[in-house]
Coordinates of C-alpha atoms and ligand atoms in Angstrom, one line a residue:
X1 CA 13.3 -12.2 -20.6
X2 CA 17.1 -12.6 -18.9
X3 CA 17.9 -10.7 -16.0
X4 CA 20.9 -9.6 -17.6
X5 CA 18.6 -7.9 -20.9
X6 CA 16.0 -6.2 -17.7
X7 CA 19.5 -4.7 -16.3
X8 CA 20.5 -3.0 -19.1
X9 CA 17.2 -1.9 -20.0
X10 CA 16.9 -0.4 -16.2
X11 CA 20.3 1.5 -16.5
X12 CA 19.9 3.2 -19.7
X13 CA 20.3 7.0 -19.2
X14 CA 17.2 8.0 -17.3
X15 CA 15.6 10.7 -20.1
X16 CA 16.5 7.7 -23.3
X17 CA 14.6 5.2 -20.6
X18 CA 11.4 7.6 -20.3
X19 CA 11.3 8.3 -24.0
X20 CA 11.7 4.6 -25.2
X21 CA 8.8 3.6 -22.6
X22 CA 6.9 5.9 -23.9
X23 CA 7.1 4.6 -27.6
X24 CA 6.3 1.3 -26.6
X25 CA 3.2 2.3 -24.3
X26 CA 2.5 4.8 -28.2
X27 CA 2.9 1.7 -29.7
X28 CA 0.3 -1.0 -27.8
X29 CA -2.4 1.9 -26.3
X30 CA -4.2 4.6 -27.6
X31 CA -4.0 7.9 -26.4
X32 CA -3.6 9.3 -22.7
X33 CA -5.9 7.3 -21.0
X34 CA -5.4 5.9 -17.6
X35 CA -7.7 3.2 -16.2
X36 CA -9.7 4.1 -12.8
X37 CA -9.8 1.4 -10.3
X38 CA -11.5 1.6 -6.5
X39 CA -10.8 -0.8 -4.3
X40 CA -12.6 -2.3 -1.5
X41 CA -11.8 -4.0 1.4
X42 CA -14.5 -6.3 1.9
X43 CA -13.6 -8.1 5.0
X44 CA -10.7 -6.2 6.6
X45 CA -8.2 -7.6 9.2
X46 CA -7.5 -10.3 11.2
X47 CA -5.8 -12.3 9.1
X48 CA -3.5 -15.3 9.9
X49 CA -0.6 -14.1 7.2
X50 CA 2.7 -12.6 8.1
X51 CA 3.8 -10.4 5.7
X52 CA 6.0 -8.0 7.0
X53 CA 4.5 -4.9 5.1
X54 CA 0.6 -5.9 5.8
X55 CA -1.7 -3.9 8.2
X56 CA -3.8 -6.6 8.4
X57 CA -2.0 -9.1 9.7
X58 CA -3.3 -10.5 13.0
X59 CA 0.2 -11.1 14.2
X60 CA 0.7 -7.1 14.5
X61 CA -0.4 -4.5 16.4
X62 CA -1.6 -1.9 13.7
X63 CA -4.7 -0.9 15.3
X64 CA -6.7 -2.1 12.3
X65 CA -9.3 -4.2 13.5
X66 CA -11.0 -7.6 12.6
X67 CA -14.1 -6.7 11.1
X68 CA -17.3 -9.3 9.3
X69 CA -17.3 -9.9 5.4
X70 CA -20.0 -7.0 4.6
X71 CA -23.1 -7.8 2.9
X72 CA -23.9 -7.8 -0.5
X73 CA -26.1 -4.7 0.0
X74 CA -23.3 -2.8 1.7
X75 CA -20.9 -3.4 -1.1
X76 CA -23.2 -2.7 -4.0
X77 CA -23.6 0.7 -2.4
X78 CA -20.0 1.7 -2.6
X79 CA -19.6 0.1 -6.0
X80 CA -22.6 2.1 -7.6
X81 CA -21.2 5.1 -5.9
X82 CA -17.4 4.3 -7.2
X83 CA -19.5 3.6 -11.2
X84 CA -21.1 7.0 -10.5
X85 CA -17.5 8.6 -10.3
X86 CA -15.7 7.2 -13.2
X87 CA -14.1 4.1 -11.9
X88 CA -13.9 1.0 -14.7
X89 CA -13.0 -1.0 -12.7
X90 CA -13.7 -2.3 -9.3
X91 CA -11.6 -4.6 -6.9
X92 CA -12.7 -6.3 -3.8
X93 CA -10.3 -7.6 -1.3
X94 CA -10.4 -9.9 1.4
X95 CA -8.0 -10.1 4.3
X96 CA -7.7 -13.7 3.8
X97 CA -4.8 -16.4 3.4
X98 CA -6.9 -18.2 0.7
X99 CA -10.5 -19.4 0.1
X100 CA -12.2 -22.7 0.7
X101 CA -15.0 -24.0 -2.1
X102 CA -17.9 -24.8 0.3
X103 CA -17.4 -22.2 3.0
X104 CA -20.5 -19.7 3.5
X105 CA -18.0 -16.9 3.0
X106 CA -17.0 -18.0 -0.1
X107 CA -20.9 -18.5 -1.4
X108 CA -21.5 -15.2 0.1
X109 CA -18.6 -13.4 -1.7
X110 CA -19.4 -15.5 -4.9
X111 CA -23.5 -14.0 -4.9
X112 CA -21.8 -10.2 -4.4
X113 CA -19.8 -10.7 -7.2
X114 CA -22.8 -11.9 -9.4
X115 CA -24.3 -8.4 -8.7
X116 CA -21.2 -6.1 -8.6
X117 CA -21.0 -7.3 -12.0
X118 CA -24.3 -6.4 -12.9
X119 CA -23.1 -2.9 -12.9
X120 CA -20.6 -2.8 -15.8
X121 CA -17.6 -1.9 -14.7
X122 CA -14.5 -4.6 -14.5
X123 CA -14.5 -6.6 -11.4
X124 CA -11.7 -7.6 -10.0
X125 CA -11.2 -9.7 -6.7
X126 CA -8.2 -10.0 -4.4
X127 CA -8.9 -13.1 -2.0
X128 CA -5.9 -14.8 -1.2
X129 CA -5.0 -18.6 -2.3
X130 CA -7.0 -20.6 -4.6
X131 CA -7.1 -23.6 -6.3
X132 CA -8.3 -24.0 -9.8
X133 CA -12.4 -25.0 -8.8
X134 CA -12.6 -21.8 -6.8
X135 CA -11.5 -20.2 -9.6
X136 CA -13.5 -21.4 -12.1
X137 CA -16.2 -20.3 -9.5
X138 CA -15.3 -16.8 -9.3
X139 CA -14.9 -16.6 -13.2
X140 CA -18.5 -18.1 -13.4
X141 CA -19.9 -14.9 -10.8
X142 CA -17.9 -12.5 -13.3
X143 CA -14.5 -11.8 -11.9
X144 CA -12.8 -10.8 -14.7
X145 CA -9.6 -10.4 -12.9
X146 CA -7.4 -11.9 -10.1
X147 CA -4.8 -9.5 -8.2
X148 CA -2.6 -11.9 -6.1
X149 CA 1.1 -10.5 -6.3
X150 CA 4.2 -11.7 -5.8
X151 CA 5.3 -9.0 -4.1
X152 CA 9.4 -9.4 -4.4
X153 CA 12.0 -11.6 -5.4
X154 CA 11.5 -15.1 -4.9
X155 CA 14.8 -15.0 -3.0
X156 CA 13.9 -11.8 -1.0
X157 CA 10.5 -12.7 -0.6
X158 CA 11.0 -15.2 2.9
X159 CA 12.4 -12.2 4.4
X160 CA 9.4 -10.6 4.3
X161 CA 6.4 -13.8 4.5
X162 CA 7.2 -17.0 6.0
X163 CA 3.6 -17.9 6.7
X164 CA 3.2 -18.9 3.0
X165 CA 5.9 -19.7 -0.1
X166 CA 6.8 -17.8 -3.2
X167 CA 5.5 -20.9 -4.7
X168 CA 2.2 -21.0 -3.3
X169 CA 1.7 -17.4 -5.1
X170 CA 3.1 -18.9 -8.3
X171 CA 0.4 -22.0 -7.5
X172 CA -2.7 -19.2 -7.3
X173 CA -1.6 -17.5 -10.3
X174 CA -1.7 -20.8 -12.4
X175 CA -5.0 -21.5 -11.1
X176 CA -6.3 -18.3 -12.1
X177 CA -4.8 -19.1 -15.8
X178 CA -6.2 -22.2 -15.5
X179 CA -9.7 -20.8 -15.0
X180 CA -9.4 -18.3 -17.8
X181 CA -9.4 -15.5 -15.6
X182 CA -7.0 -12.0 -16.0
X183 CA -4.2 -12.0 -14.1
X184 CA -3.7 -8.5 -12.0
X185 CA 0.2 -9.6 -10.2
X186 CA 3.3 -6.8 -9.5
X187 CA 4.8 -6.0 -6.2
X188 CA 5.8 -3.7 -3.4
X189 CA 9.0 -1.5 -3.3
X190 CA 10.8 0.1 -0.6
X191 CA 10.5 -3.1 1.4
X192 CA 14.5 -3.0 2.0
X193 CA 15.5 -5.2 -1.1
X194 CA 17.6 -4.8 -4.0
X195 CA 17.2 -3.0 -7.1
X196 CA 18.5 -6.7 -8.9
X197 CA 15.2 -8.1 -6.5
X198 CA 13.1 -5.6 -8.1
X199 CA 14.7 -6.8 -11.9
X200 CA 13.8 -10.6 -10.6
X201 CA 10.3 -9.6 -9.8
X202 CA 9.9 -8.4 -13.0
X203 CA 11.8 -11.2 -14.7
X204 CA 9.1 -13.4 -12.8
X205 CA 6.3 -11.5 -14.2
X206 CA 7.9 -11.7 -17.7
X207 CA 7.6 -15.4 -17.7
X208 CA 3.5 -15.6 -16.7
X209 CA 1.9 -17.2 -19.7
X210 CA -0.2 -15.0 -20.8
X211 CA 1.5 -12.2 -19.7
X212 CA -0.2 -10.3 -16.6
X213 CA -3.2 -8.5 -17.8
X214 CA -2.4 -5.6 -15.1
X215 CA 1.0 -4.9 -13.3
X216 CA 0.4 -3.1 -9.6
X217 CA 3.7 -1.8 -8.6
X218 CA 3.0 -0.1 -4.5
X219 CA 5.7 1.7 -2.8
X220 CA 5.8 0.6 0.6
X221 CA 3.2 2.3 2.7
X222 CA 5.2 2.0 6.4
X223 CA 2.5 0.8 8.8
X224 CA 2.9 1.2 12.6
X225 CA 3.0 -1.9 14.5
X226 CA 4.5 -4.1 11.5
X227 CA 8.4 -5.2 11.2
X228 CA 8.6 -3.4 8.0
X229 CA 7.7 0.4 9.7
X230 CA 10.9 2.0 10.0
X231 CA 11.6 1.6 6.1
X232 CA 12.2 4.7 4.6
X233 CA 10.3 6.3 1.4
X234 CA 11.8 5.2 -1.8
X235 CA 13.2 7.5 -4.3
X236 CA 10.9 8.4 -7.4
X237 CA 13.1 8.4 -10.0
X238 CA 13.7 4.5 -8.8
X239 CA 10.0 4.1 -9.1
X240 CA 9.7 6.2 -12.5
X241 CA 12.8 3.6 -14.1
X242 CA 11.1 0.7 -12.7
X243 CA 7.3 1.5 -13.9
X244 CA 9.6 2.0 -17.0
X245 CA 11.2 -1.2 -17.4
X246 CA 8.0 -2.6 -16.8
X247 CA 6.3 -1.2 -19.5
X248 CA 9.2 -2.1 -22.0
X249 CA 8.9 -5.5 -20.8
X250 CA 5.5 -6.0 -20.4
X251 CA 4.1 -4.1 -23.0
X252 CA 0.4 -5.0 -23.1
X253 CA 0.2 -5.0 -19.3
X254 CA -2.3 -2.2 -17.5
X255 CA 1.0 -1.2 -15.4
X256 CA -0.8 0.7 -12.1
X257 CA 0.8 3.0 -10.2
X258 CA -1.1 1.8 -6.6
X259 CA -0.1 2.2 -3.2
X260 CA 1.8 5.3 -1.9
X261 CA 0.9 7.9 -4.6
X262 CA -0.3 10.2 -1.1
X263 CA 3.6 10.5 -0.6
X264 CA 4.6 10.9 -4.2
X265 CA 4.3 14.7 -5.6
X266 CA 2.0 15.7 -8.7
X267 CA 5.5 15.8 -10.9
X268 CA 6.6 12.6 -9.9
X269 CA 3.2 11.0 -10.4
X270 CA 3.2 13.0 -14.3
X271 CA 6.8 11.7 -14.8
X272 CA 5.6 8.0 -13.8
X273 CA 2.9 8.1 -16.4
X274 CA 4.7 9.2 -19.1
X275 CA 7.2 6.2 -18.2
X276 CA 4.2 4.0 -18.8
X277 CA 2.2 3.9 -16.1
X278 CA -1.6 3.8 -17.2
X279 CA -4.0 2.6 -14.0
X280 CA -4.3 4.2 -10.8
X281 CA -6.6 3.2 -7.3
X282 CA -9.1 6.4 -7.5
X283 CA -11.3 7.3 -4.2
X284 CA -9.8 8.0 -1.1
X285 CA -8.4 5.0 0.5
X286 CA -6.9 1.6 -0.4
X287 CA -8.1 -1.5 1.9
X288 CA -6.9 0.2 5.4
X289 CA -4.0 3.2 4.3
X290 CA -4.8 7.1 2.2
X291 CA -5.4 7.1 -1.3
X292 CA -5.3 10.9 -2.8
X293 CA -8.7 12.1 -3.1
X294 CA -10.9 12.1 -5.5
X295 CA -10.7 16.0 -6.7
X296 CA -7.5 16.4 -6.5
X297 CA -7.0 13.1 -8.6
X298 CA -9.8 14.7 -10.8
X299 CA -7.2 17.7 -11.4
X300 CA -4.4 16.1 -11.7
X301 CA -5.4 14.3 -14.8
X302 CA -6.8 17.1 -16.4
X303 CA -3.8 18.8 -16.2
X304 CA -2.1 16.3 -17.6
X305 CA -5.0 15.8 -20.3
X306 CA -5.1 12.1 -18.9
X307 CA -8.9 10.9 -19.7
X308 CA -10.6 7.9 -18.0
X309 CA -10.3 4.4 -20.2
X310 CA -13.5 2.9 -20.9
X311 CA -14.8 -0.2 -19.4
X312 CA -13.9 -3.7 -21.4
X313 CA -17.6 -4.8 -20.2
X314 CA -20.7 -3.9 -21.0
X315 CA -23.0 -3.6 -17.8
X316 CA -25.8 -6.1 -19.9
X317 CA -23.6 -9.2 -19.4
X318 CA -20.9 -8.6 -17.3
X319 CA -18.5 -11.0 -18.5
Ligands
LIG1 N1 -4.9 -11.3 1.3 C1 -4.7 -11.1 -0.1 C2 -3.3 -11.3 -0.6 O1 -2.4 -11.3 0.2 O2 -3.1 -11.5 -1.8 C3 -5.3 -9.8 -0.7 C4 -5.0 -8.5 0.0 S1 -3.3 -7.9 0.1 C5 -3.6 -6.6 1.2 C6 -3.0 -7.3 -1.5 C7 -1.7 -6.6 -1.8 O3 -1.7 -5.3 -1.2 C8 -0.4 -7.2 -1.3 O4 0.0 -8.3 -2.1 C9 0.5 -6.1 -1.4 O5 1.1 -6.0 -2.7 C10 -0.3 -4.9 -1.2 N2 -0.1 -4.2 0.1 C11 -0.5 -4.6 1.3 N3 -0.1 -3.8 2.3 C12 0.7 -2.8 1.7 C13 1.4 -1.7 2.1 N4 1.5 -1.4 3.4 N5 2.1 -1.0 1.2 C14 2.0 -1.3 -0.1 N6 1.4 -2.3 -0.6 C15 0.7 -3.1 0.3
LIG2 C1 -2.4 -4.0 -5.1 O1 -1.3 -4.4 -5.7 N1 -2.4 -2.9 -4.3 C2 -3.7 -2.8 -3.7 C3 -4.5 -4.0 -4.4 N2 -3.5 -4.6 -5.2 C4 -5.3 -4.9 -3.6 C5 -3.7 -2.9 -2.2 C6 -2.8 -1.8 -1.6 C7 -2.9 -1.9 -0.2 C8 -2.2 -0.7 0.5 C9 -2.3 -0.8 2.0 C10 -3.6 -0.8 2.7 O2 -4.5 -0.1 2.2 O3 -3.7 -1.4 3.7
LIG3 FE1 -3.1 -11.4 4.9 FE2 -2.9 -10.6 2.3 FE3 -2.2 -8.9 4.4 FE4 -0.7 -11.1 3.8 S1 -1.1 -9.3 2.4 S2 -1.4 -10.4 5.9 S3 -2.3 -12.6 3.1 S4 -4.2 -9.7 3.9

């Protein structure tokens, strides 16, 4: 798609934006569902990265600190107790720059997987770089998804990383194609770029072949101790157009609403589902940062007569 095409789509009145997302989202899905998603931060902290926006980063004081890779046990536990609530899917993350085929870690993560999956609901991993073997690995244990995003503009994006290149995400993603595995990829906002960055991000995404299976877009969550903490919140109905756009341009994308829904308000979040959005994080915290709980989530969407989607697994094979 041309910038120009995502421009005009973006500044169409606000109400004729809304409703034409919401014919298109009529058009590809059925009915109101929205996909449940918990995430796990499996090995939090200390990690070499940079990015500006990133509690985990070892180069910040955040007060989040380095912990082990948990056991297989430990994570099973949360993941039968996520299946128990109504989560279809379930993502692991790692607070890694990439992984390494051969590393104990990697074996370790790559047995947890093989029984996460066991349990039937979507698993999804978030690790960092890869190169095509590792991914076939991963795919192998059951991941049916990769989330690795490319956060911004490819022109705004040094000014937030410089550890690592826009390329290098673009490198992962391929590899992740390669493999035959889903790609989960979107961005943050509110990190102090430009509504035209936000249109190039999406233009990015637009060009994925296949297109993104799932489409995270986080507003900023400020964290002390990291360059990005001053930023202000954004402004909804910048989110609500975008989630918008997104769903006119990617129309068979899961596009989730993810980080910062604990500062967004119950209207904004129902205005940002009809735009399109149809995937949320559910349970009470991301990897490190608040997540609404899960009652008041609960209520939400049966206000909104918003029912949970279905798992695209069955829990006998897990592939
Ligand atoms: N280390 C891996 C990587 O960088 O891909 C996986 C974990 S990383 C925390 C996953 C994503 O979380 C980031 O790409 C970013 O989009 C999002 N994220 C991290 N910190 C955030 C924050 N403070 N606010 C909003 N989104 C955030
Ligand atoms: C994504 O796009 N958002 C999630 C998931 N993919 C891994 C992570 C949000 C992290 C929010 C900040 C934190 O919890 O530290
Ligand atoms: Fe590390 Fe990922 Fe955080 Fe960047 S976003 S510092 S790579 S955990």
């Amino acid at each position: 798609m041309q910038i120009s095409d995502l421009q005009d789509i973006y500044a169409t009145p606000f109400f004729d934006l809304i409703s034409r997302a919401r014919s298109v989202y009529l058009e590809h899905w059925s009915g109101n569902e929205v996909q449940l998603c918990t995430l796990l931060s499996i090995k939090t902290g200390g990690c070499s990265e940079d990015c500006g926006y990133c509690a985990q980063s070892a180069r910040y004081s955040t007060g989040v600190q380095a912990e082990k890779l948990m056991s297989t046990e430990d994570v099973l536990a949360v993941a039968r107790r996520a299946s128990e609530n109504g989560s279809t899917r379930f993502c692991m993350g790692a607070a890694w720059k990439g992984v390494r085929e051969g590393d104990s870690r990697f074996e370790q993560v790559l047995g947890t997987i093989e029984e996460v999956s066991k349990l039937g609901m979507e698993v999804c991993v978030t690790l960092g770089q890869l190169s095509v073997s590792e991914a076939h690995k991963l795919k192998a244990a059951g991941v049916k998804a990769y989330n690795h995003n490319i956060d911004t503009s490819p022109e705004y994006y040094p000014s937030v990383v410089s550890t690592h290149t826009f390329q290098d995400r673009l490198n992962t993603i391929r590899a992740v194609q390669d493999a035959g595995m889903d790609v989960c990829c979107g961005g943050i906002i509110g990190m102090g770029e430009t509504e035209l960055d936000r249109l190039k991000m999406l233009q990015v995404l637009t060009t994925f072949d296949p297109a993104p299976e799932s489409v995270p877009i986080n507003c900023l969550m400020p964290m002390a101790g990291t360059p990005l903490e001053e930023q202000p919140p954004i402004e909804v109905f910048e989110l609500v157009r975008l989630i918008a756009t997104t769903r006119i341009a990617l129309p068979k994308a899961k596009v989730r609403l993810s980080a910062g829904r604990t500062r967004l308000t119950r209207e904004g979040q129902a205005l940002a589902f009809f735009a399109g959005a149809n995937s949320i994080f559910y349970g009470d915290k991301l990897l490190t940062a608040a997540n609404p709980g899960v009652e008041e989530d609960r209520d939400l969407l049966r206000e909104l007569n918003l029912v949970a989607q279905k798992p695209a697994v069955s829990a006998a094979c897990g592939s």
